[in-house]
Coordinates of C-alpha atoms in Angstrom, one line a residue:
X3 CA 113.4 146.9 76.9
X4 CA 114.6 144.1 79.1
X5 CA 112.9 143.8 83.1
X6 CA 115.6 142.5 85.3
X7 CA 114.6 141.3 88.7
X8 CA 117.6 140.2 91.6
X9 CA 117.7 137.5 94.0
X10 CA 119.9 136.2 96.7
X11 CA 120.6 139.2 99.2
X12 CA 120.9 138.8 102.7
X13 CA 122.8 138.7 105.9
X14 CA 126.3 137.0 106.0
X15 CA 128.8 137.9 108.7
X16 CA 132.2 139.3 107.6
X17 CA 134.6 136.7 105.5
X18 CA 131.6 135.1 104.6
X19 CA 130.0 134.4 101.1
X20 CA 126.9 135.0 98.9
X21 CA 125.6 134.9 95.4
X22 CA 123.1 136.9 93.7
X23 CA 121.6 136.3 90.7
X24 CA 119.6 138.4 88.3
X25 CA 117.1 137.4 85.8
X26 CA 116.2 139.3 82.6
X27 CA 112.9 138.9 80.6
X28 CA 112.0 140.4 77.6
X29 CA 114.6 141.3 74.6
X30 CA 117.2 139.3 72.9
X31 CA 119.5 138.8 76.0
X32 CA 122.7 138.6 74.4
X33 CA 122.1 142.3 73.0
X34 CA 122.9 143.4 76.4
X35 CA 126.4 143.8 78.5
X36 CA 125.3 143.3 82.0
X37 CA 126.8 144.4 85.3
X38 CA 126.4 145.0 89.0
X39 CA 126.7 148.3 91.3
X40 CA 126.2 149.0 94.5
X41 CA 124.8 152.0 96.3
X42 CA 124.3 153.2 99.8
X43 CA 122.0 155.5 101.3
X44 CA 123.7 159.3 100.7
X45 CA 126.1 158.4 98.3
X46 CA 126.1 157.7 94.6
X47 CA 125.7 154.6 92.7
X48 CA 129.0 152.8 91.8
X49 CA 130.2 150.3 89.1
X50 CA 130.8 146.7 91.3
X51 CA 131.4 144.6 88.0
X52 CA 130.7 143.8 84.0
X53 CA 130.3 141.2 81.4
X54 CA 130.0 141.2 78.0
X55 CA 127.4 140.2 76.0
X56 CA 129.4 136.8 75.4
X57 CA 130.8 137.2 78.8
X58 CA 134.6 136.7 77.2
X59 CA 135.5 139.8 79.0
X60 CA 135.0 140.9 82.5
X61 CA 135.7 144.4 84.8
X62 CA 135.6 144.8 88.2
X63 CA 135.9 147.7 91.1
X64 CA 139.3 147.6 92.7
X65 CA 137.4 147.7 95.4
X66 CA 136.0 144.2 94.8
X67 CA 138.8 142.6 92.8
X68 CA 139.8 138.5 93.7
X69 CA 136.7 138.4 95.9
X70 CA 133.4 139.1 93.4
X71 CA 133.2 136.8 90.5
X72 CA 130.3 137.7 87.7
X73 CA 129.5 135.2 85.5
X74 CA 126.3 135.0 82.8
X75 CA 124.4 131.9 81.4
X76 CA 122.9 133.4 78.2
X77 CA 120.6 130.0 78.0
X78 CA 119.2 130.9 81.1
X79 CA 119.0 134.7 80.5
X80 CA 120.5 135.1 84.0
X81 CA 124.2 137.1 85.5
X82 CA 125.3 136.3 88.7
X83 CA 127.7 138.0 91.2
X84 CA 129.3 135.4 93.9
X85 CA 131.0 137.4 96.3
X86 CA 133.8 136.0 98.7
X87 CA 135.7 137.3 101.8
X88 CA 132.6 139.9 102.4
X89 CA 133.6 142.7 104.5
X90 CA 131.2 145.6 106.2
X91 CA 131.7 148.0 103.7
X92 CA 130.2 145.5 101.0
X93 CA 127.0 146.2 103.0
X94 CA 124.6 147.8 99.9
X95 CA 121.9 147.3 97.8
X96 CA 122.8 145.8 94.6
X97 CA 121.4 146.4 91.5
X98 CA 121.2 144.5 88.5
X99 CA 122.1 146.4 85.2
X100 CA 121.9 145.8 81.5
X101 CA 123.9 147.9 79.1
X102 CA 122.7 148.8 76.1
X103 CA 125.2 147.7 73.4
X104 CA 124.7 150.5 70.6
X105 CA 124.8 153.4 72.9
X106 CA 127.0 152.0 75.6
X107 CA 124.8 153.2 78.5
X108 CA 123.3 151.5 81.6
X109 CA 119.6 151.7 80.6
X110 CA 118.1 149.2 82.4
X111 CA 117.7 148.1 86.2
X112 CA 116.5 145.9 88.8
X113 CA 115.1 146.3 91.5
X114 CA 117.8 145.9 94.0
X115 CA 118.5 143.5 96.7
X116 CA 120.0 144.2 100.1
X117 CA 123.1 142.7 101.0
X118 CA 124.5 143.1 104.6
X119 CA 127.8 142.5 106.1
X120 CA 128.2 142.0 109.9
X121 CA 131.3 142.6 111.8

């Protein structure tokens, strides 16, 4: 099992920037891809962006593409998500989330951490 705890949400106003970061205690890091999603209240939970375990290869939502950046220090046991050009509907709560490598699946998760985005 692997805890993840996020950092670094708050309020920005549109076309502004943020990071957040996530840090993971517990199992071998590197035996996890890790990624971020978004959700907001009434609708579903969706996929923001990925890493690998190395962090060679990266995904993201079109939704999000040339603005979010995720990037992973695996010294540090830590992913980060700087985000650029923030518009209103970025406004979410962001979860942290570690992919188990065997089975593929998003098993763990963070907390969250709210980030808004004024007009």
């Amino acid at each position: 099992q692997i805890k993840l705890v996020e950092s670094g949400g708050g309020l920005v106003q549109a076309g502004g920037s943020l990071t957040l970061s996530c840090a993971a205690a517990g199992r071998i890091f590197e035996d996890f891809g890790m990624g971020w999603f978004r959700q907001v209240p009434g609708k579903e939970r969706e996929f923001v962006a990925h890493i690998t375990w190395s962090g060679g290869v990266t995904q993201y939502a079109d939704s999000v593409k040339g603005r979010f950046t995720i990037s992973r220090d695996n010294t540090k046991n830590t992913v980060k998500l700087q985000m650029s050009s923030l518009k209103p509907e970025d406004t979410a709560v962001y979860y942290c989330g570690g992919q188990d490598l065997v089975r593929g699946l998003y098993l763990y998760w963070g907390q969250g951490t709210q980030v808004t985005v004024s007009s």
